[in-house]
Tab-separated table of C-alpha atoms in Angstrom:
chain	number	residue	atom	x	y	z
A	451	UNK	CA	-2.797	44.036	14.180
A	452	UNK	CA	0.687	43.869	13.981
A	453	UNK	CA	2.652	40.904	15.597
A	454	UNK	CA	4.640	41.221	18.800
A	455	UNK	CA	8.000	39.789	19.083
A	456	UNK	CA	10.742	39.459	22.138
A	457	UNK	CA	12.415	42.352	20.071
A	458	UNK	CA	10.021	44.760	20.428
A	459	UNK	CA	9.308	43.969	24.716
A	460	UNK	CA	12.978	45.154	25.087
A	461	UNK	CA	14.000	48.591	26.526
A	462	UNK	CA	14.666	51.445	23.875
A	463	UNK	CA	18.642	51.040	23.621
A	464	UNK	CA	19.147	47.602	24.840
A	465	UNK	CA	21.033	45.500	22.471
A	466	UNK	CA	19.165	43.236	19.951
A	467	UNK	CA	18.996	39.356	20.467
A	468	UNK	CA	20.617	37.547	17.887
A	469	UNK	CA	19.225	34.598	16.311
A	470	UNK	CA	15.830	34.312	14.177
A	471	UNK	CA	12.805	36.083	15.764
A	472	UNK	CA	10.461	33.611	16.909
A	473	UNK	CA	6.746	35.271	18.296
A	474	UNK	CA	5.371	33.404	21.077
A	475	UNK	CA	7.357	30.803	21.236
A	476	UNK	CA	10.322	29.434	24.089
A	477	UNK	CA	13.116	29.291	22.708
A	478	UNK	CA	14.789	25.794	23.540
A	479	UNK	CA	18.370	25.709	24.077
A	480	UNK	CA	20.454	24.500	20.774
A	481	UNK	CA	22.259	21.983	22.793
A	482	UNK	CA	18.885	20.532	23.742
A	483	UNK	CA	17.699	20.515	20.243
A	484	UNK	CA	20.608	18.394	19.493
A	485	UNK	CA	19.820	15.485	21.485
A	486	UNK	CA	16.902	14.908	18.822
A	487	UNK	CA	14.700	13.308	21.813
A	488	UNK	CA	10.926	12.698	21.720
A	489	UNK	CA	8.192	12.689	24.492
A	490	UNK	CA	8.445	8.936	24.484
A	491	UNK	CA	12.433	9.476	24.960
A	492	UNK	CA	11.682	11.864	28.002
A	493	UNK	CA	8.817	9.380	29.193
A	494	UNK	CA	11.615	6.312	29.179
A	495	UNK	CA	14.455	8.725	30.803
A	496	UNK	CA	11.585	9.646	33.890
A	497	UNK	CA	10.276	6.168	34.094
A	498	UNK	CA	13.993	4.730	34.734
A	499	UNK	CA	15.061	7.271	37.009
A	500	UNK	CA	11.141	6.557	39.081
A	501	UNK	CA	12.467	3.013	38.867
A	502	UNK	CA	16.384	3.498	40.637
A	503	UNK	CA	14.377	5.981	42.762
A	504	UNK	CA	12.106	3.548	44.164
A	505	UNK	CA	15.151	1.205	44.788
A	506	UNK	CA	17.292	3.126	46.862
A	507	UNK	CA	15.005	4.503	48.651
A	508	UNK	CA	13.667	0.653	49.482
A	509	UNK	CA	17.089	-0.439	49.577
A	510	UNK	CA	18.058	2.278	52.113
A	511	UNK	CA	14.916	1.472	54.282
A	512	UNK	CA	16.070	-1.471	54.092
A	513	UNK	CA	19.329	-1.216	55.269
A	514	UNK	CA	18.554	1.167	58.075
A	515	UNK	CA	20.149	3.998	55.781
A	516	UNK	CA	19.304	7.527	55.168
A	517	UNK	CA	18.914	8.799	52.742
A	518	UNK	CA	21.836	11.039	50.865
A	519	UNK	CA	20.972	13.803	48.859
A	520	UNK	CA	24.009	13.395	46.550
A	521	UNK	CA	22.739	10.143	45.679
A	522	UNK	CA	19.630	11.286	44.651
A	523	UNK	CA	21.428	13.731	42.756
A	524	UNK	CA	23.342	11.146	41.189
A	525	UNK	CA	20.643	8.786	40.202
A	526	UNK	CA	18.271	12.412	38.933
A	527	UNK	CA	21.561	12.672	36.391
A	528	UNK	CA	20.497	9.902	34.708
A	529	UNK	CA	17.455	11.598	32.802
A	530	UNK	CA	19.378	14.378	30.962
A	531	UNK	CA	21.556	11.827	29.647
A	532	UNK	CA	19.325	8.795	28.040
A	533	UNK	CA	17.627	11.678	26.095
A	534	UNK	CA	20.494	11.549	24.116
A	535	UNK	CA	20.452	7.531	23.613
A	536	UNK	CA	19.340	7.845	20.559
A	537	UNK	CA	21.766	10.445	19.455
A	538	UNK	CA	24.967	9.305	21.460
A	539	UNK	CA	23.995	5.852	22.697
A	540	UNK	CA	27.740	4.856	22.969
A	541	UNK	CA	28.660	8.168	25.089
A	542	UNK	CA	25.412	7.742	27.174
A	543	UNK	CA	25.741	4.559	28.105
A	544	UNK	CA	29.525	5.491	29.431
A	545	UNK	CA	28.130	8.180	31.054
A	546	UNK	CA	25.655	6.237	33.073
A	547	UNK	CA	27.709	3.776	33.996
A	548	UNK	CA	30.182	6.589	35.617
A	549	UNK	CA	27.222	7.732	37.344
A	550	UNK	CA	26.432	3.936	38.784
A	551	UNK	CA	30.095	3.884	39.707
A	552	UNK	CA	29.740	7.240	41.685
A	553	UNK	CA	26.718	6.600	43.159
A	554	UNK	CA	28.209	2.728	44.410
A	555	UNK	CA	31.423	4.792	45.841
A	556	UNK	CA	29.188	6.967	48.248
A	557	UNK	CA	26.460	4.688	49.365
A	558	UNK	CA	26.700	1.044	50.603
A	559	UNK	CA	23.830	-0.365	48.577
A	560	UNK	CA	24.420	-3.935	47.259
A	561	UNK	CA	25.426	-5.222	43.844
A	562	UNK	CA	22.338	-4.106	41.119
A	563	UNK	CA	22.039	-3.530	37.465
A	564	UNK	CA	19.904	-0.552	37.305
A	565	UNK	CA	17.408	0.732	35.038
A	566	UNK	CA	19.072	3.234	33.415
A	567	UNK	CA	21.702	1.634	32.958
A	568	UNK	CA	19.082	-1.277	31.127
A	569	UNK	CA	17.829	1.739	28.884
A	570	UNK	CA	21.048	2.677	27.837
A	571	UNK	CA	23.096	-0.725	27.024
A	572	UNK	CA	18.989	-1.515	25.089
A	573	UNK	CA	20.183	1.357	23.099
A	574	UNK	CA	23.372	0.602	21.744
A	575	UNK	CA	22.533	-2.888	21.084
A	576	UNK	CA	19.874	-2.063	19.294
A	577	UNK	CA	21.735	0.629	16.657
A	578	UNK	CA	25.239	-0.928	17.305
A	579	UNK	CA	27.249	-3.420	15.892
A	580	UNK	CA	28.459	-6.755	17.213
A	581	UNK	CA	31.699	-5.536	18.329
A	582	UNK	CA	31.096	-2.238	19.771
A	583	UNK	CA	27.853	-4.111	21.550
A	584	UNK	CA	30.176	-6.934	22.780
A	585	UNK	CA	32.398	-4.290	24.202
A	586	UNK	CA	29.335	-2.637	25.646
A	587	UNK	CA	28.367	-5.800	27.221
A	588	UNK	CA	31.771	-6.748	28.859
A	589	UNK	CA	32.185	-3.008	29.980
A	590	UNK	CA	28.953	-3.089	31.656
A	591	UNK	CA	29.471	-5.971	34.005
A	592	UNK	CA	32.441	-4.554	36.032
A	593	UNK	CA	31.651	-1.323	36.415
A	594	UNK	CA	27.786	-1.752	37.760
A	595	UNK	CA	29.362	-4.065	40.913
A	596	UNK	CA	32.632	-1.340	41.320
A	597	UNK	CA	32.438	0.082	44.947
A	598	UNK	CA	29.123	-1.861	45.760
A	599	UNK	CA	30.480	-2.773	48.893
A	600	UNK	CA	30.189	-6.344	48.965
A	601	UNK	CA	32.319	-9.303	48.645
A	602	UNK	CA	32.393	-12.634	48.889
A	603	UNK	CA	29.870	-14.838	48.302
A	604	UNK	CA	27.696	-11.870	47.699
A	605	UNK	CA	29.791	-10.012	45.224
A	606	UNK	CA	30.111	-13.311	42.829
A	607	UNK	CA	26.480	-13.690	43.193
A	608	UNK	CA	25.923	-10.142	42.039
A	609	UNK	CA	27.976	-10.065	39.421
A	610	UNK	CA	26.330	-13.311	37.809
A	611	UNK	CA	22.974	-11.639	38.402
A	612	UNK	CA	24.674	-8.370	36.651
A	613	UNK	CA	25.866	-11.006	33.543
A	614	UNK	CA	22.689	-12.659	33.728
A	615	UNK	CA	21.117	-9.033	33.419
A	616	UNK	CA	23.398	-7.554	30.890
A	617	UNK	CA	22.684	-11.046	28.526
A	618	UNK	CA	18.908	-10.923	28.517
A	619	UNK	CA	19.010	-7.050	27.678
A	620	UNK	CA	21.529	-7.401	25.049
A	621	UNK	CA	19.359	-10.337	23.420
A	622	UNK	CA	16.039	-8.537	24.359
A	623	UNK	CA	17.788	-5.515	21.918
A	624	UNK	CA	18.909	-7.932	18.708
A	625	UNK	CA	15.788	-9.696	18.877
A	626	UNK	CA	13.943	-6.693	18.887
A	627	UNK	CA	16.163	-5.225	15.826
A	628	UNK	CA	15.914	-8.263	14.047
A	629	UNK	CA	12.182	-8.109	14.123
A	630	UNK	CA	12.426	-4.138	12.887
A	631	UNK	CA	14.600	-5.568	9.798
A	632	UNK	CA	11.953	-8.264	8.915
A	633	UNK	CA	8.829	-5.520	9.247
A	634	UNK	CA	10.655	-2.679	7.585
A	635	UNK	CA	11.447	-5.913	4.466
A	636	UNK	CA	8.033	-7.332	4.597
A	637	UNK	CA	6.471	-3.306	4.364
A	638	UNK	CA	8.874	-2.830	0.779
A	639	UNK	CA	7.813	-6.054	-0.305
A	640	UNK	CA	4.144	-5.393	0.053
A	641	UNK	CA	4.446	-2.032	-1.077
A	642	UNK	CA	6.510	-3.247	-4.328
A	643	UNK	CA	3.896	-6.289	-4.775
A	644	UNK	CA	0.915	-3.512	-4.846
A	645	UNK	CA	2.891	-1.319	-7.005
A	646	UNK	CA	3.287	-4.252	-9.469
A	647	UNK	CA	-0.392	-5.688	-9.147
A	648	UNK	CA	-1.399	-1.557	-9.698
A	649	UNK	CA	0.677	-1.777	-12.960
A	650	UNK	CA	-1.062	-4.826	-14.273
A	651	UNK	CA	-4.021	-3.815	-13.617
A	652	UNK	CA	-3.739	-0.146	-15.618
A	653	UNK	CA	-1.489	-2.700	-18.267
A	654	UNK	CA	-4.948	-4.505	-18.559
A	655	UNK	CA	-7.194	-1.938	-19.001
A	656	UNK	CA	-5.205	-0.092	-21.359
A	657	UNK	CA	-4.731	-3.050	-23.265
A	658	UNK	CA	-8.730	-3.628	-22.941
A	659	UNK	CA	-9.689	-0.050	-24.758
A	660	UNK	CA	-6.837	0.207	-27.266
A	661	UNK	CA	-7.113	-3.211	-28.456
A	662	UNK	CA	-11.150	-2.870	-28.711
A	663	UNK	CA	-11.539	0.424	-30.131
A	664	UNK	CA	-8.429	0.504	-32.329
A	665	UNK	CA	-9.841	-2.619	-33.787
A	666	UNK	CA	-13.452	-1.180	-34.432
A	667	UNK	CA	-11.664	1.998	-36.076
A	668	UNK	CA	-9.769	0.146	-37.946
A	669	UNK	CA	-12.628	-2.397	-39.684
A	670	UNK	CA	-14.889	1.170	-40.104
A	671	UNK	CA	-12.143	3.076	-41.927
A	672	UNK	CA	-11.469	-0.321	-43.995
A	673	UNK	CA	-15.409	-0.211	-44.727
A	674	UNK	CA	-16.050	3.430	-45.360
A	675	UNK	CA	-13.585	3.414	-47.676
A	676	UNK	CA	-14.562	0.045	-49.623
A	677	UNK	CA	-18.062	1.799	-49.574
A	678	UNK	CA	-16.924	5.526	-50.233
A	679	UNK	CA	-17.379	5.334	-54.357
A	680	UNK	CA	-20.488	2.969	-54.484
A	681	UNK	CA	-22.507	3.519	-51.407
A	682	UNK	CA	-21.307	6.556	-49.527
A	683	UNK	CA	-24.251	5.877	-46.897
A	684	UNK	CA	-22.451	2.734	-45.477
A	685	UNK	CA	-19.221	4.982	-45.477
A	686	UNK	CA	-21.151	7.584	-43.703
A	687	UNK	CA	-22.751	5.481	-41.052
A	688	UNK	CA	-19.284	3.606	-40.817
A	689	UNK	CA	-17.564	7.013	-40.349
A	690	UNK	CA	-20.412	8.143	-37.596
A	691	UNK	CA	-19.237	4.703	-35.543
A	692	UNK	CA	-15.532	5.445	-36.174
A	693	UNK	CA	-16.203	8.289	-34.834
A	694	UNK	CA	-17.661	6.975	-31.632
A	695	UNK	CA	-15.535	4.567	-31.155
A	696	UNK	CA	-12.768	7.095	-30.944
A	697	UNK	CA	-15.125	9.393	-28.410
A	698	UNK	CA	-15.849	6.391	-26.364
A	699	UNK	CA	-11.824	5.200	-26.081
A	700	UNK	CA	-11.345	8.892	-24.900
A	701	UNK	CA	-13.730	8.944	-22.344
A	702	UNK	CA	-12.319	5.343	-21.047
A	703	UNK	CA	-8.496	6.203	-21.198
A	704	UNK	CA	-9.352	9.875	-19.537
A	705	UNK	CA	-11.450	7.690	-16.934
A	706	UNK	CA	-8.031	5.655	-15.917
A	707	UNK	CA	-5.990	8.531	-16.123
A	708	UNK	CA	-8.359	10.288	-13.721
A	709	UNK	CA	-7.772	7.343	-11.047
A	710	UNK	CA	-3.937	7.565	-11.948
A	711	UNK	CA	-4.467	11.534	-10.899
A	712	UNK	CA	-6.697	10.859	-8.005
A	713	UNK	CA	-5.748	13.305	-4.844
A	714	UNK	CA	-3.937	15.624	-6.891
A	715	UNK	CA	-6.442	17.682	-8.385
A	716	UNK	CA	-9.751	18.726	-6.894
A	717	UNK	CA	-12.744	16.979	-8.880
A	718	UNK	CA	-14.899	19.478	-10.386
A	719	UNK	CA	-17.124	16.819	-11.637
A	720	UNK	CA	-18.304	13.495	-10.845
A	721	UNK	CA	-16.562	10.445	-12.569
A	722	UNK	CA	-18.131	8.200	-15.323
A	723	UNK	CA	-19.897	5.096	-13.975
A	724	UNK	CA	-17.489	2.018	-15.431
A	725	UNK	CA	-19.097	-0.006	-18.237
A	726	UNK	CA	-20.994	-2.681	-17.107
A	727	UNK	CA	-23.629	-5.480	-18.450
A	728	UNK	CA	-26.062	-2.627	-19.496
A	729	UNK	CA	-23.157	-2.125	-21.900
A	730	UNK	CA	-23.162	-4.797	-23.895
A	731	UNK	CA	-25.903	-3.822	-26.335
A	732	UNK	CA	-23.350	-1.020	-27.760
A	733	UNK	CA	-20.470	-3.240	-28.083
A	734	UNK	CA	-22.329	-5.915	-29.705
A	735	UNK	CA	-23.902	-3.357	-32.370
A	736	UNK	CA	-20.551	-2.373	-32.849
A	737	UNK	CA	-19.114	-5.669	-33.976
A	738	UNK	CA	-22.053	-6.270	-36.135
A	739	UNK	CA	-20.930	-2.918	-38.278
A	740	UNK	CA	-17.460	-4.250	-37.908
A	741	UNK	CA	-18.337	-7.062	-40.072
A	742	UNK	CA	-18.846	-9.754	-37.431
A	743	UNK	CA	-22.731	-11.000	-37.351
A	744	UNK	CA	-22.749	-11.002	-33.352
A	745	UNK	CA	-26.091	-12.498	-31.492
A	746	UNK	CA	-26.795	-11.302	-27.546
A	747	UNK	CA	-28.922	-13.590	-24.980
A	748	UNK	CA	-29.513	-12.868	-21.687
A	749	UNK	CA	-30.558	-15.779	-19.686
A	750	UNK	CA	-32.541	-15.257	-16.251
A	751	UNK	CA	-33.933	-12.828	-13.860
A	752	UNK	CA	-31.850	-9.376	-14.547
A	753	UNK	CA	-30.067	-7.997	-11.464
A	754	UNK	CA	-27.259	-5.127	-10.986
A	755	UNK	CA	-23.957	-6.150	-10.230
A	756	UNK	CA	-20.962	-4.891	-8.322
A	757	UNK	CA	-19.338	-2.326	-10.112
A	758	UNK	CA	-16.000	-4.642	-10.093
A	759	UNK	CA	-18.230	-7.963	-11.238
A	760	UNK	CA	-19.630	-5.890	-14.062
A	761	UNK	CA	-16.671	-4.202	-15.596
A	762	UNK	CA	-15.284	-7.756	-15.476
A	763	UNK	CA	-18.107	-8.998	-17.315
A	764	UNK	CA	-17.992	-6.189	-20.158
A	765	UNK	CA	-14.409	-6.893	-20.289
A	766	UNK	CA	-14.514	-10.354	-20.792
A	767	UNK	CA	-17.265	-10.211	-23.601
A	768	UNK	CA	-15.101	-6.767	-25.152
A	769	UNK	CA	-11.956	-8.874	-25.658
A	770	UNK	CA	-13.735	-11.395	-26.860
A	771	UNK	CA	-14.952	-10.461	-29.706
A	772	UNK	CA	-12.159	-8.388	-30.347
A	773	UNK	CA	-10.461	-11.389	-30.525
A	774	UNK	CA	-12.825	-12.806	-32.834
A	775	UNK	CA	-12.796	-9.838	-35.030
A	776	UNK	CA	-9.254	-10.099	-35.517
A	777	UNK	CA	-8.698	-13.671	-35.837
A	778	UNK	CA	-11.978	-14.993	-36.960
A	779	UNK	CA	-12.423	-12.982	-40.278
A	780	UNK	CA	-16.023	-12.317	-41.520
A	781	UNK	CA	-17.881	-14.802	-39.479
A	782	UNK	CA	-20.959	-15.713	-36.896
A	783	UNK	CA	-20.668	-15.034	-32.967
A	784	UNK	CA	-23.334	-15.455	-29.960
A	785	UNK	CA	-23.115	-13.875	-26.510
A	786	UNK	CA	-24.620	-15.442	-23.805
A	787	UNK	CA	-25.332	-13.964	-20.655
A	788	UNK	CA	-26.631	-15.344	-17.801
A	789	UNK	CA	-27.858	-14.819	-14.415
A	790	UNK	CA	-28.222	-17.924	-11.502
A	791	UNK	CA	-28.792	-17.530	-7.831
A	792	UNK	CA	-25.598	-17.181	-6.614
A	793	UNK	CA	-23.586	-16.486	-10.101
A	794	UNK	CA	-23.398	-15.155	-13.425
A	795	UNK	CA	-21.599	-17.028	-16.411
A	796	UNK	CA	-21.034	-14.988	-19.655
A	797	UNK	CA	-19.880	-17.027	-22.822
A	798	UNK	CA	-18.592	-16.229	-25.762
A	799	UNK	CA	-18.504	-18.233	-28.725
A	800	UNK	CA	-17.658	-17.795	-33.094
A	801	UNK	CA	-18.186	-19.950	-35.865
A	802	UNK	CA	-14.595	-19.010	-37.532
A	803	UNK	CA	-12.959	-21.425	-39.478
A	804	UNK	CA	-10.201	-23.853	-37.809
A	805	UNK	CA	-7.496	-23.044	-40.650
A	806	UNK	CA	-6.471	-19.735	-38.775
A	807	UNK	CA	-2.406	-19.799	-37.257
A	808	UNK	CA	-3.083	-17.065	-35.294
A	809	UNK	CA	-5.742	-18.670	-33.042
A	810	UNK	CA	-3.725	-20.990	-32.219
A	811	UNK	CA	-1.206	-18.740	-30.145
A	812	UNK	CA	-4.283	-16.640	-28.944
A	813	UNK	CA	-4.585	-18.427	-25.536
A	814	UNK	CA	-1.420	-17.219	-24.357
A	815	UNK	CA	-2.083	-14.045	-25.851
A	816	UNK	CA	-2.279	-10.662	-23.289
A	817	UNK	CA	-5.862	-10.604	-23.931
A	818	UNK	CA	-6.737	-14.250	-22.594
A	819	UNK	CA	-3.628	-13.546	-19.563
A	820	UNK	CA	-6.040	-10.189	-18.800
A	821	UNK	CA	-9.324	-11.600	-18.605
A	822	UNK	CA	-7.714	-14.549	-16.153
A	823	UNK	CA	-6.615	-12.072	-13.926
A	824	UNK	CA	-9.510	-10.120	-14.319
A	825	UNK	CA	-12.021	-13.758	-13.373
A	826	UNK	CA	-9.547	-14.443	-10.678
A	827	UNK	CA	-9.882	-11.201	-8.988
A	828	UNK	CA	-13.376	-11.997	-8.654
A	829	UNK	CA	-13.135	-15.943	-7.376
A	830	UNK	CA	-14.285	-17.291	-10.741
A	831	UNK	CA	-13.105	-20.005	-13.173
A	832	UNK	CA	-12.545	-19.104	-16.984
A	833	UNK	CA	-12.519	-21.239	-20.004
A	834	UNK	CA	-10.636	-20.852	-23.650
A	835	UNK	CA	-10.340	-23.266	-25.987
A	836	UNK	CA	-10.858	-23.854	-29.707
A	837	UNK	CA	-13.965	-25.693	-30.638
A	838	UNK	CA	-13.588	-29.007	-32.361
A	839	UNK	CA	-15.565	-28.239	-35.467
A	840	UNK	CA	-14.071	-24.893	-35.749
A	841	UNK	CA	-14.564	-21.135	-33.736
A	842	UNK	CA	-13.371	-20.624	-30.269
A	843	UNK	CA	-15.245	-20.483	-27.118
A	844	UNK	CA	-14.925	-18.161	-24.054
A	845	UNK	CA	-16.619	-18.744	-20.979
A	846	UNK	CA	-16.364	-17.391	-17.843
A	847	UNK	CA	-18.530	-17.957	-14.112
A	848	UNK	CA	-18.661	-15.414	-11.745
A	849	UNK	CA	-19.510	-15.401	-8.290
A	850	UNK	CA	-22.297	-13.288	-7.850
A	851	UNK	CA	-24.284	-14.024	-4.278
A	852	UNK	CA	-27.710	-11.533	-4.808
A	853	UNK	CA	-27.983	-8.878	-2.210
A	854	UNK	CA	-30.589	-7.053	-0.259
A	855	UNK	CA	-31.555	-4.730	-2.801
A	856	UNK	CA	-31.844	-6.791	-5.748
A	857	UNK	CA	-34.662	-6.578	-7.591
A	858	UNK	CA	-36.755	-9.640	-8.713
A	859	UNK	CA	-35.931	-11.024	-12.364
A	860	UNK	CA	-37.778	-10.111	-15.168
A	861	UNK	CA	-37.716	-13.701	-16.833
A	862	UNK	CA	-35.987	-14.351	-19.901
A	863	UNK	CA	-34.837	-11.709	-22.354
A	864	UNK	CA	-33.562	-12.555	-25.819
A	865	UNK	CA	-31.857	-9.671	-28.557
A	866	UNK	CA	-29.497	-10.631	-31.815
């Protein structure tokens, strides 16, 4: 069904409206759209003219006055014009003041700072500078007492209670811009802090995988091709776990890129679970082919973890012998897991000689700086050191409180 527009509810022969066609809609005047004003604008304008309402008509009853429809008139002006505050607050507030003036001239009411005039001296303090609010300020004193009608005694009274009025208003507006400044800085500092934590944190995992796998790779090409002429079954099976290595650091570094992407593109499929403790069998096998003898004990009842706790715990025992790998040469390493009431403690420790140079910078290496952050994230406390008679030693503990659903242990369980 074909839309209607004002266009086509015209006469045949009458001229066309100009301007876009807009179906079903009121058109709002441009100078209207102008003033850029919201419905909490409009609700401010109609709650200060309710206010100087209520006044003079209290003030008149007061007095023994009636009522003068030209005032109300006057003091009705006063909506049109603080919906431009934000827009024009300078010009507003001149223009209310005018009003006050006028409205002074033809009534006899007493000296009173009214609250329009309130809303619109707020306003230009508050997006103003000093000067032009100082000016503001001084302007607005005078001119809410002209033609008041009252001298004396009572006129010096009102015009202290107008400067009294014009002061708190005026501080009521920096204060109130001052605290703006300090939320709007504290938001971008937050928001630059999570953007740096969120780059540390990718920075660690990618240094995680790469370092790992690329190391693995690296010690399977070396022995596939030592074993290539002489035993090409070692340099197949060492190709088959190069080759899963590289499969595996994929399916990681697609994983993170995934979260990296997440809300852009619809998920056809569920993610990958993150590595965890159940994990550890695969990347102990693998150092074993990579030349480093590595032994795995698991201490106490079995329980799952967080998804957070165990990634940290795969982490910590993945860089670890990594590290060992590269440092430690062709050597011994144990990996101890275990599992207490309200924590687990994984601990990783090789037999490597103490001649090495390059073990002695490792603690300040990106690995060790990861896996702190990592342990911190979690509340724990982490240990590296080299051992006196030689090897290093890793060792982490974990906060790890059982919940609900854990299952009970299944004793002790020993591989390696």
């Amino acid at each position: 069904m074909p839309m209607t527009t004002t266009d086509d509810l015209r006469p045949k022969g009458a001229r066309p409206l100009s301007g876009p066609r807009i179906p079903h809609e009121i058109r709002i005047p441009r100078g209207i759209r102008a003033l850029n004003w919201t419905r909490n604008d409009a609700l401010v304008a109609i709650a200060a003219v309710v206010v100087d309402l209520v006044g003079y008509a209290l003030g008149a009853a007061g007095g023994g006055r009636p009522l003068s429809v030209s005032a109300l008139v006057l003091v009705v002006l006063t909506a049109p014009c603080l919906l431009a505050r934000r827009v024009r607050p300078v010009a507003v507030l001149g223009a209310v003041l005018a009003l006050g003036v006028a409205l002074n001239l033809i009534t006899s009411q007493g000296p009173h700072f009214s609250a329009g005039a309130t809303v619109a001296l707020y306003s230009v303090a508050r997006v103003r500078g000093p000067a032009v609010t100082a000016a503001a300020a001084l302007a607005a004193v005078p001119l809410t007492v002209v033609g008041s009608g009252s001298g004396g005694t009572t006129g010096f009274m009102g015009l202290l209670g107008n400067t009294i009025a014009v002061l708190l208003v005026v501080a009521a507006a920096l204060l109130t811009r001052r605290w703006h400044q300090e939320t709007e800085a504290r938001r971008i500092l937050l928001a630059e802090r999570a953007v740096a934590d969120e780059r540390r944190r990718i920075a660690r995992e990618l240094h995680d995988i790469v370092a790992h796998h690329i190391t693995t790779m690296q010690l399977m090409a070396g022995g596939a091709r030592a074993n290539l002429a002489h035993d090409p079954g070692a340099a197949r099976e060492a190709l088959v776990t190069l080759e899963g290595s590289g499969r595996m650091a994929l399916r990681e570094m697609r994983q993170l890129l995934d979260v990296l992407r997440a809300g852009e593109e619809p998920e056809h499929t569920p993610p990958a679970p993150q590595p965890g403790p159940g994990d550890l069998d695969r990347i102990v096998a693998e150092a074993g082919l990579g030349g480093l003898e590595t032994g795995f004990t698991v201490d106490g009842p079995v329980r799952p973890l967080p998804p957070a706790l165990g990634l940290t715990v795969f982490r910590i025992v993945q860089e670890s012998l990594t590290n060992a790998r590269k440092h430690a040469g062709r050597t011994r390493a144990h990996v101890r897991l275990t599992y207490r009431p309200d924590e687990v403690t994984v601990e990783v420790r090789d037999e490597g000689s103490g001649d090495r140079p390059a073990r002695a910078a490792q603690g300040s290496g990106y690995g060790l700086i990861g896996m702190r952050e990592r342990v911190a994230l979690q509340g724990g406390t982490l240990e590296a050191a080299a051992l006196d008679g030689g090897g290093f030693r890793v060792a982490a503990r974990l906060p790890a409180p059982p919940g609900p659903d854990v299952p009970g242990g299944e004793g002790e369980e020993e591989r390696g």
